Amino acid sequence: MILKTKTLQNTVSPQAIAGQKQEQNVAFFLRRAFKDNPEILVINDFKFTFNDETAQIDHLIVYPYGFVLIESKSIKGNVKVNKQGEWTRSFNQKWSGIPSPIKQVELQQLLLKELLKHHKVEILGKMLGIQQGFNGRRWDHLCVVSSDAIIDRNTMPQKVSDKLVKSEFLVDKLNKIMKLGNKLLRKVNVYDTRPYFNQQELDSIGRFIISQHIDSNNQASEVVTKTPEENQQPQVPTAVNNTTPITNNQPTSATKLSCKYCGESTNYTPMYGKFGYYINCNQCTKNTPMKQACPQCQSKNTRVQKRKETYTLNCQDCSHSQQII
């Protein structure tokens, strides 16, 4: 399932144009292979911040047993990696060193791990009273280069060669990593002891990741939120083609939310959970959804959008937009 497509940028330099074309090429192969599979979530061009650090992941795969991060590189000509893991490439018959894409995606992976672990209570919740987490899940990363690149694997360290793949062979590599096979047979396979996410947990992870995306203007992606009363069934992640632009009707002055249990209107903490954005009251410790009826037309067809520390209620019927936090 494709949760987010590649966000196209206005690029002018030949290098940037080639890089964007390579990312589109990789996104094409991922879409062809996994668009109809609800167990494999594909998120292209994911940018997020955590702990004052920012990372941008070209392509992210979330599947029942873990995660795969993919770094796209438009590398043509020859590619070599020495025993120390240092990369060189030829361009116009000249060799030059380049930063290691493997090291780059490793740093992105570490930050994503920290983000998910920090929000595990909101994303996964508890099962039989036990807090679920992300330990034991598979974490893999790959570097995908242009199909016309010439890779010298004879002198390349094996651990680097295993993570380096051409675009046309990416899906085959992913299938070997994920080892999903038939869903029914997996349930009776006693030899497969890998911890896994069920569909509800996958959906929750997908919604959370999309909610954390920021575009080039540091604007967070839109996420549809529903209250537990409106939807008792697990939600399916909303497919996001690009960051949904906010309407021209800019937010008015902030409307304070209040706890629906004790009425507290200032002492609360904004949070994201299974059913979307909500506030956790610091007085009575209970939760209240941010989603509410439109203050202008009273329609319940509204969405909550987060931009940095600002939360906005957007009406899908009258296009009214109002800041709530």
mmCIF file of C-alpha atoms in Angstrom:
data_model
loop_
_atom_site.group_PDB
_atom_site.id
_atom_site.type_symbol
_atom_site.label_atom_id
_atom_site.label_comp_id
_atom_site.label_asym_id
_atom_site.label_seq_id
_atom_site.Cartn_x
_atom_site.Cartn_y
_atom_site.Cartn_z
ATOM 1 C CA MET A 1 0.000 0.000 0.000
ATOM 2 C CA ILE A 2 1.397 3.395 -0.971
ATOM 3 C CA LEU A 3 0.939 5.843 1.918
ATOM 4 C CA LYS A 4 2.944 8.673 0.372
ATOM 5 C CA THR A 5 4.304 9.270 -3.104
ATOM 6 C CA LYS A 6 7.412 11.186 -4.046
ATOM 7 C CA THR A 7 6.996 14.936 -3.535
ATOM 8 C CA LEU A 8 8.282 16.630 -6.687
ATOM 9 C CA GLN A 9 10.567 19.626 -6.216
ATOM 10 C CA ASN A 10 11.394 22.457 -8.595
ATOM 11 C CA THR A 11 14.981 21.539 -9.379
ATOM 12 C CA VAL A 12 17.321 23.216 -11.844
ATOM 13 C CA SER A 13 20.774 21.680 -11.418
ATOM 14 C CA PRO A 14 21.553 18.559 -13.486
ATOM 15 C CA GLN A 15 22.542 16.676 -10.324
ATOM 16 C CA ALA A 16 19.263 17.480 -8.558
ATOM 17 C CA ILE A 17 17.212 16.588 -11.622
ATOM 18 C CA ALA A 18 19.027 13.252 -11.951
ATOM 19 C CA GLY A 19 18.563 12.548 -8.239
ATOM 20 C CA GLN A 20 14.842 13.247 -8.382
ATOM 21 C CA LYS A 21 14.475 11.071 -11.467
ATOM 22 C CA GLN A 22 16.191 8.190 -9.663
ATOM 23 C CA GLU A 23 13.854 8.525 -6.667
ATOM 24 C CA GLN A 24 10.855 8.513 -9.010
ATOM 25 C CA ASN A 25 12.227 5.419 -10.706
ATOM 26 C CA VAL A 26 12.562 3.591 -7.392
ATOM 27 C CA ALA A 27 9.080 4.740 -6.332
ATOM 28 C CA PHE A 28 7.736 3.297 -9.598
ATOM 29 C CA PHE A 29 9.126 -0.176 -8.857
ATOM 30 C CA LEU A 30 7.773 -0.039 -5.301
ATOM 31 C CA ARG A 31 4.338 1.017 -6.495
ATOM 32 C CA ARG A 32 4.159 -1.734 -9.112
ATOM 33 C CA ALA A 33 5.111 -4.394 -6.577
ATOM 34 C CA PHE A 34 3.297 -3.370 -3.390
ATOM 35 C CA LYS A 35 0.434 -0.962 -4.122
ATOM 36 C CA ASP A 36 -2.221 -3.636 -3.561
ATOM 37 C CA ASN A 37 -0.636 -5.255 -0.495
ATOM 38 C CA PRO A 38 -2.050 -3.879 2.803
ATOM 39 C CA GLU A 39 0.743 -5.602 4.769
ATOM 40 C CA ILE A 40 3.506 -3.654 3.032
ATOM 41 C CA LEU A 41 3.371 0.104 3.625
ATOM 42 C CA VAL A 42 5.432 2.280 1.289
ATOM 43 C CA ILE A 43 6.293 5.843 2.289
ATOM 44 C CA ASN A 44 8.315 7.852 -0.205
ATOM 45 C CA ASP A 45 10.214 11.048 0.586
ATOM 46 C CA PHE A 46 9.681 11.062 4.362
ATOM 47 C CA LYS A 47 11.193 13.979 6.266
ATOM 48 C CA PHE A 48 10.933 14.218 10.045
ATOM 49 C CA THR A 49 12.534 15.764 13.108
ATOM 50 C CA PHE A 50 13.252 14.315 16.525
ATOM 51 C CA ASN A 51 15.395 15.480 19.421
ATOM 52 C CA ASP A 52 16.487 18.582 17.439
ATOM 53 C CA GLU A 53 17.733 16.398 14.560
ATOM 54 C CA THR A 54 16.272 16.177 11.048
ATOM 55 C CA ALA A 55 16.388 13.244 8.656
ATOM 56 C CA GLN A 56 14.979 12.614 5.205
ATOM 57 C CA ILE A 57 14.346 9.033 4.092
ATOM 58 C CA ASP A 58 13.980 8.535 0.348
ATOM 59 C CA HIS A 59 11.838 5.405 0.705
ATOM 60 C CA LEU A 60 10.574 3.600 3.803
ATOM 61 C CA ILE A 61 9.015 0.142 3.892
ATOM 62 C CA VAL A 62 6.989 -0.986 6.915
ATOM 63 C CA TYR A 63 5.940 -4.637 6.934
ATOM 64 C CA PRO A 64 4.811 -7.176 9.584
ATOM 65 C CA TYR A 65 8.341 -8.069 10.701
ATOM 66 C CA GLY A 66 10.028 -4.675 10.611
ATOM 67 C CA PHE A 67 11.357 -1.827 8.517
ATOM 68 C CA VAL A 68 13.499 -1.267 5.437
ATOM 69 C CA LEU A 69 15.030 2.141 4.683
ATOM 70 C CA ILE A 70 16.113 2.833 1.107
ATOM 71 C CA GLU A 71 18.541 5.519 -0.027
ATOM 72 C CA SER A 72 18.315 6.364 -3.735
ATOM 73 C CA LYS A 73 21.452 7.519 -5.518
ATOM 74 C CA SER A 74 21.719 8.628 -9.123
ATOM 75 C CA ILE A 75 25.150 7.156 -9.759
ATOM 76 C CA LYS A 76 26.227 6.509 -13.322
ATOM 77 C CA GLY A 77 29.571 5.240 -14.483
ATOM 78 C CA ASN A 78 31.747 3.112 -12.208
ATOM 79 C CA VAL A 79 31.234 2.672 -8.470
ATOM 80 C CA LYS A 80 33.939 1.355 -6.136
ATOM 81 C CA VAL A 81 34.089 0.875 -2.376
ATOM 82 C CA ASN A 82 37.384 0.013 -0.663
ATOM 83 C CA LYS A 83 37.937 -2.178 2.407
ATOM 84 C CA GLN A 84 37.462 0.829 4.688
ATOM 85 C CA GLY A 85 33.987 1.444 3.240
ATOM 86 C CA GLU A 86 35.040 4.595 1.355
ATOM 87 C CA TRP A 87 33.152 5.274 -1.873
ATOM 88 C CA THR A 88 34.501 6.553 -5.208
ATOM 89 C CA ARG A 89 32.777 7.057 -8.530
ATOM 90 C CA SER A 90 33.834 7.928 -12.057
ATOM 91 C CA PHE A 91 32.266 10.838 -13.922
ATOM 92 C CA ASN A 92 33.498 12.032 -17.306
ATOM 93 C CA GLN A 93 36.457 9.686 -16.914
ATOM 94 C CA LYS A 94 37.461 11.317 -13.624
ATOM 95 C CA TRP A 95 37.385 9.601 -10.245
ATOM 96 C CA SER A 96 36.236 11.358 -7.097
ATOM 97 C CA GLY A 97 35.235 10.386 -3.605
ATOM 98 C CA ILE A 98 31.630 10.628 -2.453
ATOM 99 C CA PRO A 99 29.999 10.314 0.987
ATOM 100 C CA SER A 100 28.890 6.802 1.847
ATOM 101 C CA PRO A 101 25.129 6.417 1.215
ATOM 102 C CA ILE A 102 25.203 3.421 3.563
ATOM 103 C CA LYS A 103 26.432 5.537 6.461
ATOM 104 C CA GLN A 104 23.879 8.176 5.584
ATOM 105 C CA VAL A 105 20.929 5.794 5.738
ATOM 106 C CA GLU A 106 22.285 4.225 8.943
ATOM 107 C CA LEU A 107 22.011 7.612 10.664
ATOM 108 C CA GLN A 108 18.462 8.018 9.363
ATOM 109 C CA GLN A 109 17.609 4.581 10.715
ATOM 110 C CA LEU A 110 18.924 5.385 14.200
ATOM 111 C CA LEU A 111 16.843 8.558 14.392
ATOM 112 C CA LEU A 112 13.703 6.787 13.183
ATOM 113 C CA LYS A 113 14.217 4.082 15.810
ATOM 114 C CA GLU A 114 14.459 6.714 18.522
ATOM 115 C CA LEU A 115 11.311 8.459 17.281
ATOM 116 C CA LEU A 116 9.232 5.277 17.228
ATOM 117 C CA LYS A 117 10.494 4.042 20.592
ATOM 118 C CA HIS A 118 9.735 7.429 22.159
ATOM 119 C CA HIS A 119 6.116 7.213 20.955
ATOM 120 C CA LYS A 120 5.587 3.460 21.375
ATOM 121 C CA VAL A 121 2.825 3.949 23.952
ATOM 122 C CA GLU A 122 0.821 6.069 21.524
ATOM 123 C CA ILE A 123 1.513 3.871 18.488
ATOM 124 C CA LEU A 124 1.224 0.309 19.790
ATOM 125 C CA GLY A 125 -0.442 0.480 23.182
ATOM 126 C CA LYS A 126 -0.611 -2.588 25.431
ATOM 127 C CA MET A 127 -1.555 -6.213 24.872
ATOM 128 C CA LEU A 128 -2.727 -8.222 27.904
ATOM 129 C CA GLY A 129 -1.399 -5.409 30.069
ATOM 130 C CA ILE A 130 2.077 -5.569 28.547
ATOM 131 C CA GLN A 131 3.474 -2.561 26.687
ATOM 132 C CA GLN A 132 4.290 -3.430 23.093
ATOM 133 C CA GLY A 133 7.470 -2.058 21.509
ATOM 134 C CA PHE A 134 9.841 -2.208 18.575
ATOM 135 C CA ASN A 135 12.520 -4.492 20.022
ATOM 136 C CA GLY A 136 13.180 -7.664 18.064
ATOM 137 C CA ARG A 137 11.876 -6.178 14.814
ATOM 138 C CA ARG A 138 14.016 -6.355 11.712
ATOM 139 C CA TRP A 139 15.762 -3.152 10.686
ATOM 140 C CA ASP A 140 17.349 -3.220 7.238
ATOM 141 C CA HIS A 141 18.660 -0.544 4.932
ATOM 142 C CA LEU A 142 19.663 -0.487 1.276
ATOM 143 C CA CYS A 143 21.276 1.832 -1.230
ATOM 144 C CA VAL A 144 19.711 1.755 -4.693
ATOM 145 C CA VAL A 145 21.742 3.096 -7.618
ATOM 146 C CA SER A 146 20.880 3.706 -11.245
ATOM 147 C CA SER A 147 20.462 0.593 -13.354
ATOM 148 C CA ASP A 148 23.163 1.733 -15.776
ATOM 149 C CA ALA A 149 25.818 2.054 -13.057
ATOM 150 C CA ILE A 150 28.820 -0.278 -13.209
ATOM 151 C CA ILE A 151 29.469 -1.779 -9.784
ATOM 152 C CA ASP A 152 32.866 -3.257 -8.972
ATOM 153 C CA ARG A 153 31.891 -5.958 -6.473
ATOM 154 C CA ASN A 154 35.226 -7.805 -6.639
ATOM 155 C CA THR A 155 37.025 -5.349 -4.350
ATOM 156 C CA MET A 156 33.946 -4.249 -2.406
ATOM 157 C CA PRO A 157 33.402 -5.433 1.201
ATOM 158 C CA GLN A 158 30.682 -8.076 1.282
ATOM 159 C CA LYS A 159 28.638 -6.215 3.884
ATOM 160 C CA VAL A 160 28.486 -3.208 1.528
ATOM 161 C CA SER A 161 27.767 -5.324 -1.546
ATOM 162 C CA ASP A 162 24.834 -6.937 0.252
ATOM 163 C CA LYS A 163 23.215 -3.516 0.769
ATOM 164 C CA LEU A 164 23.913 -2.132 -2.709
ATOM 165 C CA VAL A 165 21.389 -2.922 -5.435
ATOM 166 C CA LYS A 166 20.349 -1.568 -8.815
ATOM 167 C CA SER A 167 16.825 -0.197 -9.228
ATOM 168 C CA GLU A 168 15.575 -3.038 -11.397
ATOM 169 C CA PHE A 169 16.541 -5.660 -8.781
ATOM 170 C CA LEU A 170 15.184 -3.795 -5.753
ATOM 171 C CA VAL A 171 11.889 -5.655 -5.424
ATOM 172 C CA ASP A 172 13.640 -9.044 -5.576
ATOM 173 C CA LYS A 173 15.991 -7.893 -2.816
ATOM 174 C CA LEU A 174 13.118 -6.658 -0.667
ATOM 175 C CA ASN A 175 11.225 -9.931 -1.013
ATOM 176 C CA LYS A 176 14.315 -11.813 0.190
ATOM 177 C CA ILE A 177 14.623 -9.511 3.199
ATOM 178 C CA MET A 178 10.950 -9.545 4.185
ATOM 179 C CA LYS A 179 10.297 -13.258 3.571
ATOM 180 C CA LEU A 180 6.545 -12.803 3.822
ATOM 181 C CA GLY A 181 5.239 -15.617 1.674
ATOM 182 C CA ASN A 182 1.645 -16.753 2.059
ATOM 183 C CA LYS A 183 -0.184 -15.073 4.944
ATOM 184 C CA LEU A 184 -2.100 -18.193 6.002
ATOM 185 C CA LEU A 185 0.971 -20.424 5.898
ATOM 186 C CA ARG A 186 2.879 -17.960 8.082
ATOM 187 C CA LYS A 187 0.392 -18.450 10.904
ATOM 188 C CA VAL A 188 1.058 -22.178 11.086
ATOM 189 C CA ASN A 189 4.810 -22.023 10.501
ATOM 190 C CA VAL A 190 6.249 -22.903 13.920
ATOM 191 C CA TYR A 191 9.794 -22.364 12.659
ATOM 192 C CA ASP A 192 9.241 -18.669 11.966
ATOM 193 C CA THR A 193 9.687 -17.114 15.409
ATOM 194 C CA ARG A 194 10.062 -13.509 14.281
ATOM 195 C CA PRO A 195 7.906 -11.091 16.331
ATOM 196 C CA TYR A 196 5.441 -9.360 14.062
ATOM 197 C CA PHE A 197 3.032 -6.447 13.849
ATOM 198 C CA ASN A 198 -0.605 -7.348 13.242
ATOM 199 C CA GLN A 199 -2.628 -5.358 10.722
ATOM 200 C CA GLN A 200 -4.000 -2.982 13.338
ATOM 201 C CA GLU A 201 -0.480 -2.213 14.571
ATOM 202 C CA LEU A 202 0.755 -1.725 11.009
ATOM 203 C CA ASP A 203 -2.064 0.732 10.352
ATOM 204 C CA SER A 204 -1.246 2.632 13.538
ATOM 205 C CA ILE A 205 2.455 2.825 12.638
ATOM 206 C CA GLY A 206 1.569 4.082 9.173
ATOM 207 C CA ARG A 207 -0.726 6.798 10.502
ATOM 208 C CA PHE A 208 1.866 7.941 13.018
ATOM 209 C CA ILE A 209 4.691 8.136 10.457
ATOM 210 C CA ILE A 210 2.561 10.126 8.020
ATOM 211 C CA SER A 211 1.600 12.507 10.845
ATOM 212 C CA GLN A 212 5.305 13.213 11.484
ATOM 213 C CA HIS A 213 6.163 14.137 7.889
ATOM 214 C CA ILE A 214 7.184 17.723 7.217
ATOM 215 C CA ASP A 215 7.496 19.256 3.779
ATOM 216 C CA SER A 216 10.143 21.687 2.559
ATOM 217 C CA ASN A 217 8.327 24.490 4.378
ATOM 218 C CA ASN A 218 8.417 22.539 7.677
ATOM 219 C CA GLN A 219 4.724 21.773 7.416
ATOM 220 C CA ALA A 220 3.394 18.517 8.754
ATOM 221 C CA SER A 221 1.303 16.168 6.634
ATOM 222 C CA GLU A 222 -2.410 15.992 7.217
ATOM 223 C CA VAL A 223 -3.865 13.009 9.035
ATOM 224 C CA VAL A 224 -7.558 12.185 9.258
ATOM 225 C CA THR A 225 -8.562 11.687 12.869
ATOM 226 C CA LYS A 226 -11.591 9.961 14.334
ATOM 227 C CA THR A 227 -12.793 9.613 17.880
ATOM 228 C CA PRO A 228 -13.303 6.185 19.450
ATOM 229 C CA GLU A 229 -17.067 6.850 19.410
ATOM 230 C CA GLU A 230 -16.993 7.459 15.639
ATOM 231 C CA ASN A 231 -14.879 4.464 14.738
ATOM 232 C CA GLN A 232 -14.452 1.375 16.862
ATOM 233 C CA GLN A 233 -12.758 -0.545 14.051
ATOM 234 C CA PRO A 234 -9.037 -0.303 13.211
ATOM 235 C CA GLN A 235 -8.411 2.527 10.790
ATOM 236 C CA VAL A 236 -6.735 2.009 7.434
ATOM 237 C CA PRO A 237 -3.884 4.444 6.722
ATOM 238 C CA THR A 238 -4.911 7.298 4.469
ATOM 239 C CA ALA A 239 -3.008 7.245 1.192
ATOM 240 C CA VAL A 240 -1.081 10.510 0.892
ATOM 241 C CA ASN A 241 0.121 11.574 -2.542
ATOM 242 C CA ASN A 242 1.711 14.782 -1.361
ATOM 243 C CA THR A 243 1.417 16.958 1.698
ATOM 244 C CA THR A 244 -2.156 18.230 1.633
ATOM 245 C CA PRO A 245 -2.110 22.039 1.304
ATOM 246 C CA ILE A 246 -4.150 23.998 3.770
ATOM 247 C CA THR A 247 -6.938 26.119 2.303
ATOM 248 C CA ASN A 248 -6.604 29.837 1.671
ATOM 249 C CA ASN A 249 -8.863 30.436 4.650
ATOM 250 C CA GLN A 250 -6.088 30.927 7.206
ATOM 251 C CA PRO A 251 -6.560 29.965 10.867
ATOM 252 C CA THR A 252 -8.255 32.530 13.037
ATOM 253 C CA SER A 253 -7.341 33.159 16.637
ATOM 254 C CA ALA A 254 -6.866 30.002 18.658
ATOM 255 C CA THR A 255 -9.918 28.310 20.141
ATOM 256 C CA LYS A 256 -9.033 26.637 23.402
ATOM 257 C CA LEU A 257 -9.780 22.967 23.818
ATOM 258 C CA SER A 258 -11.005 21.705 27.161
ATOM 259 C CA CYS A 259 -11.142 18.322 28.836
ATOM 260 C CA LYS A 260 -14.626 16.845 28.299
ATOM 261 C CA TYR A 261 -14.455 15.191 31.727
ATOM 262 C CA CYS A 262 -13.306 17.925 34.117
ATOM 263 C CA GLY A 263 -13.383 21.049 31.938
ATOM 264 C CA GLU A 264 -9.662 21.871 32.286
ATOM 265 C CA SER A 265 -8.733 24.219 29.412
ATOM 266 C CA THR A 266 -5.037 24.994 29.959
ATOM 267 C CA ASN A 267 -3.279 22.198 31.835
ATOM 268 C CA TYR A 268 -3.104 19.442 29.208
ATOM 269 C CA THR A 269 -0.647 17.803 26.806
ATOM 270 C CA PRO A 270 -1.251 17.424 23.029
ATOM 271 C CA MET A 271 -0.655 13.821 21.934
ATOM 272 C CA TYR A 272 -1.144 11.430 19.023
ATOM 273 C CA GLY A 273 -2.596 7.967 19.428
ATOM 274 C CA LYS A 274 -4.590 5.133 17.906
ATOM 275 C CA PHE A 275 -7.515 7.362 16.944
ATOM 276 C CA GLY A 276 -5.540 10.483 16.006
ATOM 277 C CA TYR A 277 -4.702 13.707 17.804
ATOM 278 C CA TYR A 278 -6.005 14.267 21.324
ATOM 279 C CA ILE A 279 -5.223 16.127 24.544
ATOM 280 C CA ASN A 280 -4.287 14.352 27.752
ATOM 281 C CA CYS A 281 -5.575 16.249 30.777
ATOM 282 C CA ASN A 282 -2.932 16.732 33.462
ATOM 283 C CA GLN A 283 -5.660 17.207 36.078
ATOM 284 C CA CYS A 284 -7.841 14.112 35.662
ATOM 285 C CA THR A 285 -5.439 12.192 33.330
ATOM 286 C CA LYS A 286 -8.245 11.452 30.818
ATOM 287 C CA ASN A 287 -8.154 11.972 27.047
ATOM 288 C CA THR A 288 -10.244 14.249 24.822
ATOM 289 C CA PRO A 289 -10.112 14.121 20.992
ATOM 290 C CA MET A 290 -9.026 17.321 19.231
ATOM 291 C CA LYS A 291 -11.442 16.552 16.408
ATOM 292 C CA GLN A 292 -14.702 18.427 16.865
ATOM 293 C CA ALA A 293 -17.551 19.898 14.840
ATOM 294 C CA CYS A 294 -16.811 22.899 12.644
ATOM 295 C CA PRO A 295 -17.491 26.083 14.676
ATOM 296 C CA GLN A 296 -18.794 27.797 11.536
ATOM 297 C CA CYS A 297 -21.148 25.274 9.869
ATOM 298 C CA GLN A 298 -21.328 22.610 12.625
ATOM 299 C CA SER A 299 -20.277 19.885 10.179
ATOM 300 C CA LYS A 300 -18.545 16.847 11.692
ATOM 301 C CA ASN A 301 -16.558 16.329 8.496
ATOM 302 C CA THR A 302 -13.404 17.907 9.922
ATOM 303 C CA ARG A 303 -9.722 17.057 10.083
ATOM 304 C CA VAL A 304 -6.924 17.979 12.453
ATOM 305 C CA GLN A 305 -3.608 19.098 11.009
ATOM 306 C CA LYS A 306 -0.336 19.602 12.887
ATOM 307 C CA ARG A 307 2.320 22.136 11.838
ATOM 308 C CA LYS A 308 5.230 22.169 14.275
ATOM 309 C CA GLU A 309 3.518 22.965 17.606
ATOM 310 C CA THR A 310 0.308 24.334 16.053
ATOM 311 C CA TYR A 311 -2.843 22.226 15.650
ATOM 312 C CA THR A 312 -5.537 23.335 13.221
ATOM 313 C CA LEU A 313 -9.115 22.151 12.694
ATOM 314 C CA ASN A 314 -10.065 22.127 8.995
ATOM 315 C CA CYS A 315 -13.646 21.715 7.789
ATOM 316 C CA GLN A 316 -13.981 19.659 4.605
ATOM 317 C CA ASP A 317 -17.463 21.052 3.867
ATOM 318 C CA CYS A 318 -17.170 24.836 4.246
ATOM 319 C CA SER A 319 -13.323 25.075 4.105
ATOM 320 C CA HIS A 320 -13.247 26.930 7.394
ATOM 321 C CA SER A 321 -9.865 26.628 9.148
ATOM 322 C CA GLN A 322 -9.320 27.415 12.800
ATOM 323 C CA GLN A 323 -6.336 27.052 15.127
ATOM 324 C CA ILE A 324 -7.210 24.956 18.173
ATOM 325 C CA ILE A 325 -3.811 24.834 19.885
#
